[in-house]
mmCIF file of C-alpha atoms and ligand atoms in Angstrom:
data_model
loop_
_atom_site.group_PDB
_atom_site.id
_atom_site.type_symbol
_atom_site.label_atom_id
_atom_site.label_comp_id
_atom_site.label_asym_id
_atom_site.label_seq_id
_atom_site.Cartn_x
_atom_site.Cartn_y
_atom_site.Cartn_z
ATOM 1 C CA MET A 122 0.000 0.000 0.000
ATOM 2 C CA SER A 123 1.457 3.337 -0.916
ATOM 3 C CA TYR A 124 0.326 6.891 -0.321
ATOM 4 C CA LYS A 125 1.565 10.449 -0.798
ATOM 5 C CA ALA A 126 2.980 12.195 2.256
ATOM 6 C CA ASN A 127 3.502 15.909 2.764
ATOM 7 C CA PHE A 128 7.017 16.827 3.795
ATOM 8 C CA LYS A 129 8.642 20.087 4.780
ATOM 9 C CA VAL A 130 12.410 19.893 4.457
ATOM 10 C CA TRP A 131 14.830 22.616 5.489
ATOM 11 C CA ARG A 132 16.931 23.726 2.534
ATOM 12 C CA GLY A 133 19.753 26.217 2.811
ATOM 13 C CA ASP A 134 23.286 26.768 4.006
ATOM 14 C CA ALA A 135 25.287 28.773 6.536
ATOM 15 C CA ASP A 136 23.872 32.009 5.090
ATOM 16 C CA GLY A 137 20.262 30.987 5.748
ATOM 17 C CA GLY A 138 17.428 28.940 4.320
ATOM 18 C CA ASP A 139 13.847 27.882 4.861
ATOM 19 C CA LEU A 140 11.415 24.979 4.807
ATOM 20 C CA GLN A 141 10.372 23.734 1.377
ATOM 21 C CA ASP A 142 7.237 21.717 0.686
ATOM 22 C CA TYR A 143 7.320 18.369 -1.064
ATOM 23 C CA THR A 144 4.777 15.630 -1.704
ATOM 24 C CA VAL A 145 6.480 12.239 -1.820
ATOM 25 C CA GLU A 146 5.391 8.649 -2.307
ATOM 26 C CA VAL A 147 5.605 6.386 0.757
ATOM 27 C CA ASN A 148 5.495 2.569 0.638
ATOM 28 C CA GLU A 149 4.820 0.080 3.390
ATOM 29 C CA GLY A 150 7.739 -0.557 5.756
ATOM 30 C CA GLU A 151 9.699 2.563 4.807
ATOM 31 C CA VAL A 152 11.629 4.844 7.117
ATOM 32 C CA VAL A 153 12.095 8.614 6.832
ATOM 33 C CA LEU A 154 15.518 8.150 5.193
ATOM 34 C CA ASP A 155 13.831 6.180 2.360
ATOM 35 C CA ILE A 156 11.587 9.161 1.705
ATOM 36 C CA ILE A 157 14.523 11.581 1.748
ATOM 37 C CA HIS A 158 16.278 9.332 -0.777
ATOM 38 C CA ARG A 159 13.153 9.238 -2.968
ATOM 39 C CA LEU A 160 13.046 13.001 -2.765
ATOM 40 C CA GLN A 161 16.649 13.148 -3.976
ATOM 41 C CA ALA A 162 15.916 10.676 -6.786
ATOM 42 C CA THR A 163 12.774 12.385 -8.063
ATOM 43 C CA GLN A 164 12.543 16.051 -7.100
ATOM 44 C CA ALA A 165 15.584 17.429 -5.305
ATOM 45 C CA PRO A 166 18.803 15.862 -6.645
ATOM 46 C CA ASP A 167 20.946 18.424 -4.844
ATOM 47 C CA LEU A 168 19.422 17.824 -1.381
ATOM 48 C CA ALA A 169 22.311 17.230 1.058
ATOM 49 C CA VAL A 170 21.902 14.504 3.679
ATOM 50 C CA ARG A 171 24.516 12.488 5.564
ATOM 51 C CA TRP A 172 23.979 8.758 5.970
ATOM 52 C CA ASN A 173 25.913 5.543 5.727
ATOM 53 C CA CYS A 174 24.567 2.298 7.169
ATOM 54 C CA LYS A 175 20.776 2.652 7.121
ATOM 55 C CA ALA A 176 20.816 0.319 10.112
ATOM 56 C CA GLY A 177 21.089 2.649 13.105
ATOM 57 C CA LYS A 178 24.746 1.870 13.615
ATOM 58 C CA CYS A 179 26.900 4.534 11.965
ATOM 59 C CA GLY A 180 25.308 7.542 13.697
ATOM 60 C CA SER A 181 25.461 9.683 10.523
ATOM 61 C CA CYS A 182 21.805 10.378 9.707
ATOM 62 C CA SER A 183 20.909 12.432 12.791
ATOM 63 C CA ALA A 184 18.366 15.187 12.179
ATOM 64 C CA GLU A 185 15.218 16.607 13.737
ATOM 65 C CA ILE A 186 11.850 15.206 12.708
ATOM 66 C CA ASN A 187 8.891 17.314 13.788
ATOM 67 C CA GLY A 188 11.307 18.957 16.207
ATOM 68 C CA MET A 189 12.483 15.705 17.815
ATOM 69 C CA PRO A 190 16.140 14.712 17.443
ATOM 70 C CA ARG A 191 16.139 11.280 15.754
ATOM 71 C CA LEU A 192 17.961 9.008 13.344
ATOM 72 C CA LEU A 193 16.381 9.305 9.880
ATOM 73 C CA CYS A 194 17.028 5.630 9.183
ATOM 74 C CA MET A 195 15.399 4.372 12.380
ATOM 75 C CA THR A 196 12.243 6.453 12.249
ATOM 76 C CA ARG A 197 9.476 4.435 10.638
ATOM 77 C CA MET A 198 6.931 6.245 8.527
ATOM 78 C CA SER A 199 4.270 4.166 10.271
ATOM 79 C CA VAL A 200 4.645 6.273 13.434
ATOM 80 C CA PHE A 201 3.022 9.169 11.559
ATOM 81 C CA THR A 202 -0.519 9.358 10.245
ATOM 82 C CA GLU A 203 -0.906 9.514 6.463
ATOM 83 C CA SER A 204 -2.322 13.032 6.601
ATOM 84 C CA GLU A 205 0.386 14.421 8.886
ATOM 85 C CA THR A 206 2.946 16.870 7.509
ATOM 86 C CA ILE A 207 6.415 15.682 8.427
ATOM 87 C CA THR A 208 9.024 18.352 8.991
ATOM 88 C CA VAL A 209 12.705 17.456 8.675
ATOM 89 C CA THR A 210 15.320 19.954 9.828
ATOM 90 C CA PRO A 211 19.059 19.761 10.540
ATOM 91 C CA LEU A 212 20.421 19.349 14.096
ATOM 92 C CA ARG A 213 19.954 22.718 15.758
ATOM 93 C CA THR A 214 22.990 22.780 18.026
ATOM 94 C CA PHE A 215 25.624 22.550 15.290
ATOM 95 C CA PRO A 216 26.303 24.919 12.374
ATOM 96 C CA VAL A 217 24.591 24.020 9.109
ATOM 97 C CA ILE A 218 26.812 23.172 6.171
ATOM 98 C CA ARG A 219 23.981 22.543 3.712
ATOM 99 C CA ASP A 220 20.386 21.327 3.971
ATOM 100 C CA LEU A 221 20.331 18.462 6.528
ATOM 101 C CA VAL A 222 24.102 18.276 6.958
ATOM 102 C CA THR A 223 25.678 19.998 9.958
ATOM 103 C CA ASP A 224 29.252 20.565 11.054
ATOM 104 C CA VAL A 225 29.662 18.310 14.105
ATOM 105 C CA SER A 226 33.357 19.045 14.656
ATOM 106 C CA TYR A 227 32.570 20.438 18.147
ATOM 107 C CA ASN A 228 32.167 16.811 19.195
ATOM 108 C CA TYR A 229 35.495 15.704 17.733
ATOM 109 C CA GLN A 230 37.176 18.600 19.502
ATOM 110 C CA LYS A 231 35.630 17.554 22.842
ATOM 111 C CA ALA A 232 36.726 13.951 22.261
ATOM 112 C CA ARG A 233 40.306 15.095 21.662
ATOM 113 C CA GLU A 234 40.344 17.049 24.930
ATOM 114 C CA ILE A 235 39.894 13.892 27.040
ATOM 115 C CA PRO A 236 43.204 12.224 27.890
ATOM 116 C CA ALA A 237 43.372 8.557 26.900
ATOM 117 C CA PHE A 238 43.075 5.573 29.280
ATOM 118 C CA ALA A 239 45.947 5.815 31.776
ATOM 119 C CA PRO A 240 46.813 2.382 33.238
ATOM 120 C CA PRO A 241 49.510 1.901 35.911
ATOM 121 C CA LYS A 242 52.957 2.257 34.344
ATOM 122 C CA HIS A 243 54.260 -1.022 35.784
ATOM 123 C CA LEU A 244 51.631 -3.073 33.936
ATOM 124 C CA GLY A 245 52.411 -4.241 30.428
ATOM 125 C CA LEU A 246 49.977 -5.157 27.690
ATOM 126 C CA GLY A 247 48.271 -8.444 28.554
ATOM 127 C CA GLU A 248 48.769 -7.879 32.290
ATOM 128 C CA TYR A 249 45.581 -5.940 32.919
ATOM 129 C CA ARG A 250 43.279 -7.739 35.364
ATOM 130 C CA MET A 251 39.862 -6.530 36.397
ATOM 131 C CA LYS A 252 36.628 -7.943 37.744
ATOM 132 C CA GLN A 253 33.872 -9.007 35.384
ATOM 133 C CA GLN A 254 31.462 -6.541 36.981
ATOM 134 C CA ASP A 255 33.824 -3.680 36.166
ATOM 135 C CA VAL A 256 33.995 -4.861 32.570
ATOM 136 C CA GLU A 257 30.222 -5.044 32.368
ATOM 137 C CA ARG A 258 29.675 -1.600 33.843
ATOM 138 C CA SER A 259 31.357 0.117 30.911
ATOM 139 C CA GLN A 260 29.815 -2.115 28.234
ATOM 140 C CA GLU A 261 26.682 -0.007 28.193
ATOM 141 C CA PHE A 262 28.678 3.144 27.409
ATOM 142 C CA ARG A 263 30.584 1.375 24.626
ATOM 143 C CA LYS A 264 27.340 0.934 22.686
ATOM 144 C CA CYS A 265 27.506 4.632 21.746
ATOM 145 C CA ILE A 266 27.324 5.132 17.960
ATOM 146 C CA GLU A 267 28.350 8.802 18.177
ATOM 147 C CA CYS A 268 25.179 10.066 16.560
ATOM 148 C CA PHE A 269 25.438 13.216 18.730
ATOM 149 C CA LEU A 270 21.684 13.336 19.297
ATOM 150 C CA CYS A 271 22.337 13.695 23.023
ATOM 151 C CA GLN A 272 24.814 16.502 22.387
ATOM 152 C CA ASN A 273 22.278 18.214 20.131
ATOM 153 C CA THR A 274 19.516 17.939 22.722
ATOM 154 C CA CYS A 275 21.237 19.069 25.904
ATOM 155 C CA HIS A 276 19.894 22.518 26.760
ATOM 156 C CA VAL A 277 23.264 23.612 28.158
ATOM 157 C CA ILE A 278 24.528 24.124 24.607
ATOM 158 C CA ARG A 279 21.376 23.862 22.439
ATOM 159 C CA ASP A 280 20.562 27.523 22.906
ATOM 160 C CA HIS A 281 23.817 28.676 24.428
ATOM 161 C CA GLU A 282 26.677 28.814 21.973
ATOM 162 C CA GLU A 283 28.750 30.514 24.688
ATOM 163 C CA ASN A 284 28.714 27.353 26.845
ATOM 164 C CA LYS A 285 30.290 25.158 24.182
ATOM 165 C CA GLU A 286 33.826 26.081 25.087
ATOM 166 C CA HIS A 287 33.411 24.922 28.692
ATOM 167 C CA PHE A 288 31.043 21.960 28.325
ATOM 168 C CA ALA A 289 31.930 18.577 26.862
ATOM 169 C CA GLY A 290 28.285 17.474 26.567
ATOM 170 C CA PRO A 291 26.640 14.260 27.766
ATOM 171 C CA ARG A 292 28.406 11.950 25.314
ATOM 172 C CA TYR A 293 31.871 13.050 26.445
ATOM 173 C CA LEU A 294 31.046 13.412 30.120
ATOM 174 C CA MET A 295 29.901 9.784 29.786
ATOM 175 C CA ARG A 296 33.300 8.904 28.279
ATOM 176 C CA ILE A 297 35.020 10.527 31.261
ATOM 177 C CA ALA A 298 32.702 8.607 33.626
ATOM 178 C CA GLU A 299 33.604 5.378 31.841
ATOM 179 C CA LEU A 300 37.302 6.051 32.388
ATOM 180 C CA GLU A 301 36.662 7.173 35.955
ATOM 181 C CA MET A 302 34.907 3.857 36.708
ATOM 182 C CA HIS A 303 37.743 1.850 35.182
ATOM 183 C CA PRO A 304 39.649 0.237 38.071
ATOM 184 C CA LEU A 305 42.998 0.548 36.288
ATOM 185 C CA ASP A 306 42.734 4.146 35.167
ATOM 186 C CA GLU A 307 44.981 6.410 37.220
ATOM 187 C CA ALA A 308 44.134 9.861 35.836
ATOM 188 C CA ASP A 309 42.180 12.288 38.000
ATOM 189 C CA ARG A 310 38.947 12.152 36.035
ATOM 190 C CA GLU A 311 36.727 13.628 38.737
ATOM 191 C CA ARG A 312 38.690 16.867 38.952
ATOM 192 C CA ALA A 313 38.934 17.114 35.157
ATOM 193 C CA ALA A 314 35.192 16.478 34.723
ATOM 194 C CA GLN A 315 34.347 19.281 37.110
ATOM 195 C CA GLU A 316 37.036 21.832 36.309
ATOM 196 C CA GLU A 317 37.729 21.281 32.607
ATOM 197 C CA HIS A 318 34.711 19.575 31.035
ATOM 198 C CA GLY A 319 31.785 21.340 32.721
ATOM 199 C CA LEU A 320 30.142 18.540 34.711
ATOM 200 C CA GLY A 321 28.600 21.217 36.955
ATOM 201 C CA PHE A 322 26.607 22.637 34.001
ATOM 202 C CA CYS A 323 24.563 19.438 33.876
ATOM 203 C CA ASN A 324 21.442 19.783 35.996
ATOM 204 C CA ILE A 325 20.293 16.231 35.225
ATOM 205 C CA THR A 326 17.319 17.086 33.036
ATOM 206 C CA LYS A 327 17.838 13.668 31.343
ATOM 207 C CA CYS A 328 16.886 14.970 27.874
ATOM 208 C CA CYS A 329 20.095 13.358 26.584
ATOM 209 C CA THR A 330 18.972 9.943 27.838
ATOM 210 C CA GLU A 331 15.540 10.327 26.264
ATOM 211 C CA VAL A 332 16.888 10.730 22.733
ATOM 212 C CA CYS A 333 19.674 8.125 22.805
ATOM 213 C CA PRO A 334 18.920 5.551 20.066
ATOM 214 C CA GLU A 335 21.057 2.993 21.910
ATOM 215 C CA HIS A 336 18.984 3.491 25.081
ATOM 216 C CA ILE A 337 22.089 4.187 27.119
ATOM 217 C CA LYS A 338 21.153 5.506 30.554
ATOM 218 C CA ILE A 339 23.562 8.410 30.195
ATOM 219 C CA THR A 340 22.265 10.410 33.148
ATOM 220 C CA ASP A 341 21.501 7.653 35.661
ATOM 221 C CA ASN A 342 24.479 5.409 34.991
ATOM 222 C CA ALA A 343 27.215 7.857 34.006
ATOM 223 C CA LEU A 344 26.552 11.479 34.936
ATOM 224 C CA ILE A 345 24.827 11.105 38.309
ATOM 225 C CA PRO A 346 27.356 8.569 39.703
ATOM 226 C CA MET A 347 30.200 10.855 38.643
ATOM 227 C CA LYS A 348 28.503 13.875 40.181
ATOM 228 C CA GLU A 349 28.046 11.926 43.423
ATOM 229 C CA ARG A 350 31.702 11.035 43.555
ATOM 230 C CA VAL A 351 32.752 14.615 42.866
ATOM 231 C CA VAL A 352 30.536 15.776 45.757
ATOM 232 C CA ASP A 353 31.771 12.973 48.059
ATOM 233 C CA ARG A 354 35.304 14.031 47.387
ATOM 234 C CA LYS A 355 34.561 17.692 48.005
ATOM 235 C CA TYR A 356 33.082 16.936 51.421
ATOM 236 C CA ASP A 357 35.465 14.137 52.405
ATOM 237 C CA PRO A 358 37.527 15.740 55.238
ATOM 238 C CA VAL A 359 40.644 13.726 54.347
ATOM 239 C CA VAL A 360 40.497 14.779 50.702
ATOM 240 C CA TRP A 361 39.688 18.366 51.739
ATOM 241 C CA LEU A 362 42.781 18.492 53.962
ATOM 242 C CA GLY A 363 44.907 16.918 51.219
ATOM 243 C CA ASN A 364 43.733 19.542 48.745
ATOM 244 C CA LYS A 365 44.512 22.337 51.211
ATOM 245 C CA LEU A 366 48.008 21.034 51.888
ATOM 246 C CA PHE A 367 49.115 19.942 48.424
ATOM 247 C CA ARG A 368 47.142 21.988 45.909
ATOM 248 C CA ARG A 369 47.812 25.575 46.704
HETATM 249 FE FE1 SF4 B 464 24.136 8.970 20.325
HETATM 250 FE FE2 SF4 B 464 23.511 7.804 22.660
HETATM 251 FE FE3 SF4 B 464 26.062 8.016 21.898
HETATM 252 FE FE4 SF4 B 464 24.716 10.190 22.630
HETATM 253 S S1 SF4 B 464 25.268 8.449 23.936
HETATM 254 S S2 SF4 B 464 26.089 10.029 20.868
HETATM 255 S S3 SF4 B 464 22.687 9.744 21.851
HETATM 256 S S4 SF4 B 464 24.463 6.828 20.908
HETATM 257 FE FE1 F3S B 465 22.262 17.906 29.546
HETATM 258 FE FE2 F3S B 465 21.794 15.355 29.927
HETATM 259 FE FE3 F3S B 465 22.684 16.802 31.895
HETATM 260 S S1 F3S B 465 20.569 16.755 28.769
HETATM 261 S S2 F3S B 465 21.780 18.786 31.508
HETATM 262 S S3 F3S B 465 23.758 16.386 30.047
HETATM 263 S S4 F3S B 465 21.256 15.154 32.028
HETATM 264 FE FE1 FES B 466 23.664 4.927 9.882
HETATM 265 FE FE2 FES B 466 21.271 6.075 10.131
HETATM 266 S S1 FES B 466 22.423 5.781 8.323
HETATM 267 S S2 FES B 466 22.624 5.414 11.715
#
């Protein structure tokens, strides 16, 4: 069964743009990315869209559908009624390059700012030992496909360009939490999270968790535990004294 759907797609570039109307054929079982591809094939050959796997695994096709940050390839047309107008716009938090393609280099920059895993120097490769439960704890975070939907959604930077410099965003605070939970990592992740990567900006609204296509509990399992440890450390009298004596 096929029908014609009404679409509004944002067309433009860094200098500006607007929503353009299209009527496109939809067939049973299709996802929004199929419709965007049909649009390219039939009416708008120069429409820019980033995609790769069409299986929800490469994280490339992130956009906003009716204002909700989503993967184009994992959003079934069947979630909309046939008469509904579907609006597709680029991620709002990152600068537009063209049409649905944004410049997500902010995220790569934040990734580069996090020092790598720092195991004890006396351990060689193949000598790492850790408990199974510690391995399992970080498995959830490793499911991240770097779609940046969480980064796009977090209000700390969504409407506040000025916060970008000081805030790593949920995806990268989660990376720091993963390293902080690693029993062999020796870097001071708690201090870095608070002082360099803006953990304090996060007021646990959980919007990042809501949009994660991998259903990672970013807030509950990464950000809140790290916040708790930062607070514990601040109020631990032994740590407080140590900081007074050695960190002047
Ligand atoms: Fe995407 Fe989830 Fe990874 Fe954020 S944590 S980048 S929403 S997969
Ligand atoms: Fe932002 Fe997620 Fe915290 S949306 S405010 S990082 S809980
Ligand atoms: Fe790879 Fe959508 S095309 S996640």
